[in-house]
CSV table of C-alpha atoms in Angstrom, one decimal:
chain,number,residue,atom,x,y,z
A,1,MET,CA,-30.8,28.5,-12.5
A,2,ASP,CA,-27.0,29.1,-12.8
A,3,SER,CA,-26.9,30.2,-9.2
A,4,GLU,CA,-28.7,27.1,-8.1
A,5,ARG,CA,-26.1,24.9,-9.9
A,6,SER,CA,-23.2,26.8,-8.4
A,7,ASP,CA,-24.6,26.3,-4.9
A,8,ALA,CA,-25.0,22.6,-5.4
A,9,PRO,CA,-22.6,20.5,-3.2
A,10,ALA,CA,-19.7,19.0,-4.9
A,11,PRO,CA,-20.1,15.2,-5.6
A,12,PHE,CA,-18.6,13.0,-2.9
A,13,LEU,CA,-15.9,10.7,-4.2
A,14,ALA,CA,-14.8,7.5,-2.5
A,15,LEU,CA,-11.7,5.8,-3.7
A,16,LYS,CA,-10.2,2.4,-2.8
A,17,ILE,CA,-6.5,2.2,-2.0
A,18,LEU,CA,-4.3,-0.9,-1.4
A,19,VAL,CA,-1.5,-0.9,1.1
A,20,ALA,CA,0.8,-3.7,0.2
A,21,GLY,CA,4.3,-5.0,1.0
A,22,GLY,CA,6.3,-7.8,2.6
A,23,PHE,CA,5.8,-9.4,5.9
A,24,GLY,CA,6.4,-7.2,8.9
A,25,VAL,CA,7.0,-4.0,6.9
A,26,GLY,CA,4.4,-1.9,8.7
A,27,LYS,CA,1.2,-2.1,6.7
A,28,THR,CA,-1.1,-2.6,9.7
A,29,THR,CA,0.7,0.3,11.5
A,30,PHE,CA,0.3,2.6,8.4
A,31,VAL,CA,-3.4,1.9,8.0
A,32,GLY,CA,-4.1,2.4,11.7
A,33,THR,CA,-2.1,5.6,11.9
A,34,VAL,CA,-3.7,7.4,9.0
A,35,SER,CA,-7.3,6.1,9.6
A,36,GLU,CA,-9.7,8.5,11.2
A,37,ILE,CA,-12.0,5.6,12.2
A,38,ARG,CA,-11.0,2.6,14.4
A,39,PRO,CA,-9.3,0.3,11.9
A,40,LEU,CA,-10.4,-3.2,11.2
A,41,ASN,CA,-7.6,-5.7,11.7
A,42,THR,CA,-7.5,-9.4,11.1
A,43,GLU,CA,-4.4,-10.2,13.0
A,44,GLU,CA,-3.5,-13.5,14.7
A,45,LEU,CA,-0.6,-14.4,17.0
A,46,LEU,CA,2.4,-15.9,15.3
A,47,THR,CA,3.0,-19.5,16.2
A,48,GLU,CA,6.1,-21.6,16.3
A,49,ALA,CA,4.8,-23.7,13.4
A,50,GLY,CA,4.5,-20.5,11.3
A,51,ARG,CA,8.1,-19.5,11.9
A,52,VAL,CA,9.1,-21.8,9.1
A,53,ASP,CA,7.3,-19.6,6.6
A,54,ASP,CA,7.4,-16.2,8.4
A,55,SER,CA,11.0,-15.1,8.7
A,56,LEU,CA,11.5,-12.7,11.6
A,57,ASP,CA,14.9,-11.4,10.4
A,58,GLU,CA,15.2,-7.8,11.5
A,59,VAL,CA,11.7,-7.9,13.0
A,60,THR,CA,12.3,-10.2,16.0
A,61,ASP,CA,9.8,-8.3,18.2
A,62,LYS,CA,6.9,-9.0,15.8
A,63,ARG,CA,4.2,-11.1,17.6
A,64,THR,CA,1.1,-10.9,15.2
A,65,THR,CA,0.4,-11.1,11.5
A,66,THR,CA,-2.4,-10.1,9.2
A,67,VAL,CA,-4.3,-13.1,7.8
A,68,ALA,CA,-6.9,-11.4,5.6
A,69,LEU,CA,-6.8,-7.6,5.5
A,70,ASP,CA,-6.6,-4.3,7.4
A,71,PHE,CA,-9.2,-1.6,6.7
A,72,GLY,CA,-9.3,2.1,7.5
A,73,ARG,CA,-10.7,5.3,6.1
A,74,ILE,CA,-9.4,8.9,5.8
A,75,THR,CA,-11.1,11.9,4.3
A,76,PHE,CA,-9.6,14.9,2.5
A,77,GLY,CA,-11.9,17.9,2.7
A,78,ASP,CA,-15.6,17.5,2.3
A,79,ASP,CA,-15.6,15.6,-1.0
A,80,LEU,CA,-13.0,12.9,-1.0
A,81,ALA,CA,-12.6,9.7,1.1
A,82,LEU,CA,-10.0,7.1,0.8
A,83,TYR,CA,-10.8,3.5,1.9
A,84,LEU,CA,-7.6,1.7,2.7
A,85,PHE,CA,-7.2,-2.0,2.4
A,86,GLY,CA,-4.0,-3.5,3.8
A,87,THR,CA,-3.0,-6.8,2.1
A,88,PRO,CA,-1.4,-9.7,3.9
A,89,GLY,CA,2.3,-10.0,3.3
A,90,GLN,CA,3.0,-13.7,3.2
A,91,ASP,CA,2.9,-15.6,-0.1
A,92,ARG,CA,0.4,-18.2,1.3
A,93,PHE,CA,-2.2,-15.4,1.4
A,94,TRP,CA,-1.5,-14.0,-2.1
A,95,PHE,CA,-4.7,-15.5,-3.4
A,96,LEU,CA,-6.6,-12.7,-1.7
A,97,TRP,CA,-4.8,-10.0,-3.6
A,98,ASP,CA,-6.8,-10.2,-6.8
A,99,GLU,CA,-10.0,-9.7,-4.8
A,100,LEU,CA,-8.7,-6.8,-2.8
A,101,ALA,CA,-7.3,-5.2,-6.0
A,102,THR,CA,-10.6,-5.1,-7.8
A,103,GLY,CA,-11.8,-1.5,-8.2
A,104,ALA,CA,-8.7,0.0,-6.6
A,105,LEU,CA,-7.4,3.4,-7.7
A,106,GLY,CA,-3.9,2.6,-6.8
A,107,ALA,CA,-1.5,1.2,-4.2
A,108,VAL,CA,1.1,2.0,-1.7
A,109,VAL,CA,3.9,-0.5,-1.5
A,110,LEU,CA,5.6,-0.2,1.9
A,111,ALA,CA,9.3,-1.1,1.8
A,112,ASP,CA,11.8,-1.8,4.5
A,113,THR,CA,15.4,-1.3,3.4
A,114,ARG,CA,16.5,-4.0,5.8
A,115,ARG,CA,14.4,-6.6,3.8
A,116,LEU,CA,14.1,-4.8,0.5
A,117,ARG,CA,13.9,-8.2,-1.4
A,118,ASP,CA,10.4,-8.6,0.2
A,119,SER,CA,9.1,-5.7,-1.8
A,120,PHE,CA,9.7,-7.3,-5.2
A,121,PRO,CA,6.5,-9.4,-5.3
A,122,ALA,CA,4.2,-6.4,-4.7
A,123,VAL,CA,6.1,-4.2,-7.2
A,124,ASP,CA,5.9,-6.9,-9.8
A,125,TYR,CA,2.2,-7.4,-9.2
A,126,PHE,CA,1.2,-3.8,-9.6
A,127,GLU,CA,3.5,-3.3,-12.6
A,128,ARG,CA,2.0,-6.3,-14.4
A,129,HIS,CA,-1.5,-5.1,-13.6
A,130,ARG,CA,-0.8,-1.5,-14.5
A,131,LEU,CA,-2.1,-0.2,-11.3
A,132,PRO,CA,-0.5,3.1,-10.2
A,133,PHE,CA,1.6,2.7,-7.1
A,134,VAL,CA,4.1,4.5,-5.0
A,135,VAL,CA,6.9,3.0,-3.0
A,136,ALA,CA,6.9,4.3,0.6
A,137,VAL,CA,10.1,3.5,2.4
A,138,ASN,CA,9.2,3.0,6.1
A,139,CYS,CA,12.1,4.6,7.9
A,140,PHE,CA,12.1,2.7,11.3
A,141,ASN,CA,13.2,4.8,14.2
A,142,GLY,CA,13.6,7.7,11.9
A,143,VAL,CA,16.7,6.2,10.3
A,144,ARG,CA,17.1,7.0,6.6
A,145,ASP,CA,20.1,4.9,5.5
A,146,TYR,CA,19.3,5.2,1.8
A,147,SER,CA,17.9,7.9,-0.5
A,148,ALA,CA,14.8,7.6,-2.6
A,149,GLY,CA,16.9,7.3,-5.7
A,150,GLU,CA,19.0,4.5,-4.3
A,151,VAL,CA,15.8,2.5,-3.4
A,152,ALA,CA,14.3,3.2,-6.8
A,153,ALA,CA,17.5,1.8,-8.5
A,154,ALA,CA,17.6,-1.2,-6.2
A,155,LEU,CA,14.0,-2.1,-7.0
A,156,ASP,CA,14.5,-1.3,-10.7
A,157,LEU,CA,11.5,0.9,-10.8
A,158,ASP,CA,10.1,2.8,-13.8
A,159,GLU,CA,11.1,6.4,-13.8
A,160,GLU,CA,7.5,7.5,-13.2
A,161,THR,CA,7.1,5.5,-10.1
A,162,PRO,CA,7.5,7.8,-7.0
A,163,VAL,CA,9.6,6.7,-4.0
A,164,VAL,CA,8.7,8.5,-0.7
A,165,LEU,CA,10.6,8.2,2.6
A,166,CYS,CA,8.0,8.0,5.4
A,167,ASP,CA,7.3,6.9,8.9
A,168,ALA,CA,4.3,4.6,9.2
A,169,ARG,CA,3.8,5.7,12.8
A,170,ASP,CA,3.3,9.4,11.8
A,171,ARG,CA,-0.1,10.5,10.4
A,172,GLU,CA,1.2,13.5,8.5
A,173,SER,CA,3.9,11.4,6.9
A,174,GLY,CA,1.3,8.8,5.9
A,175,LYS,CA,-1.0,11.5,4.4
A,176,GLU,CA,1.9,12.8,2.3
A,177,VAL,CA,2.3,9.3,0.9
A,178,LEU,CA,-1.4,9.1,0.0
A,179,VAL,CA,-1.4,12.6,-1.6
A,180,THR,CA,1.5,11.5,-3.8
A,181,LEU,CA,-0.5,8.4,-4.9
A,182,ILE,CA,-3.6,10.4,-5.7
A,183,GLU,CA,-1.6,12.8,-7.8
A,184,LEU,CA,0.1,9.9,-9.6
A,185,ALA,CA,-3.3,8.2,-10.2
A,186,GLY,CA,-4.7,11.4,-11.5
A,187,GLU,CA,-1.9,11.8,-14.0
A,188,ALA,CA,-2.3,8.1,-15.1
A,189,ALA,CA,-6.1,8.7,-15.7
A,190,THR,CA,-5.4,11.5,-18.1
A,191,THR,CA,-2.6,9.7,-20.0
A,192,PRO,CA,-3.8,8.0,-23.2
A,193,ALA,CA,-3.8,4.3,-22.9
A,194,THR,CA,-1.2,2.3,-24.9
A,195,THR,CA,-2.1,-0.4,-27.3
A,196,GLU,CA,-0.3,-3.1,-25.3
A,197,PRO,CA,-2.7,-5.8,-23.9
A,198,ARG,CA,-3.4,-5.8,-20.2
A,199,CYS,CA,-1.9,-8.7,-18.3
A,200,ASP,CA,-4.4,-11.3,-17.0
A,201,VAL,CA,-5.1,-11.2,-13.3
A,202,GLY,CA,-2.9,-13.6,-11.4
A,203,THR,CA,-1.1,-13.9,-8.0
A,204,PRO,CA,2.2,-12.2,-7.4
A,205,ARG,CA,5.3,-14.1,-8.6
């Protein structure tokens, strides 16, 4: 009987991960790069009318925007799959965040140091909802102008929140970000809960 139990396959675990961040930070690229299946994208062309709300500072070559979500999947070994849900970056789509966050293990907050202010809404959202997250600094063109510590200080992050320098176009770099998040979420799951009340679900500020 014991031998039969040891030969039994390990249970397959599927986990939901959010990929969030500001407009034009690289969320769609990140999901598409690490996904082992053809990613689902809900992108639409930017219009002149939308330029009022969608600032193209530092991302002047951007032509499309996510209007609902991005979706991809990546497996680790034979027993773990991550389902990646990329959130829209503009504030007019924040009403979708609560739905996307339901049942999520944790989140990746992509950040662009050229527009670091755009990261605050996502950081604030996950801090208020106590959802484990890592900040992944997307180093465009391989340029690393700031260290992880400098970014953490600029975003006023808690000490336990990891900051990882990455390239959203590189699959191995993206996988390292996801591994960091899984490790963080595992630590959070084994840490005794505090007595502080959980914040009610609400849109980012």
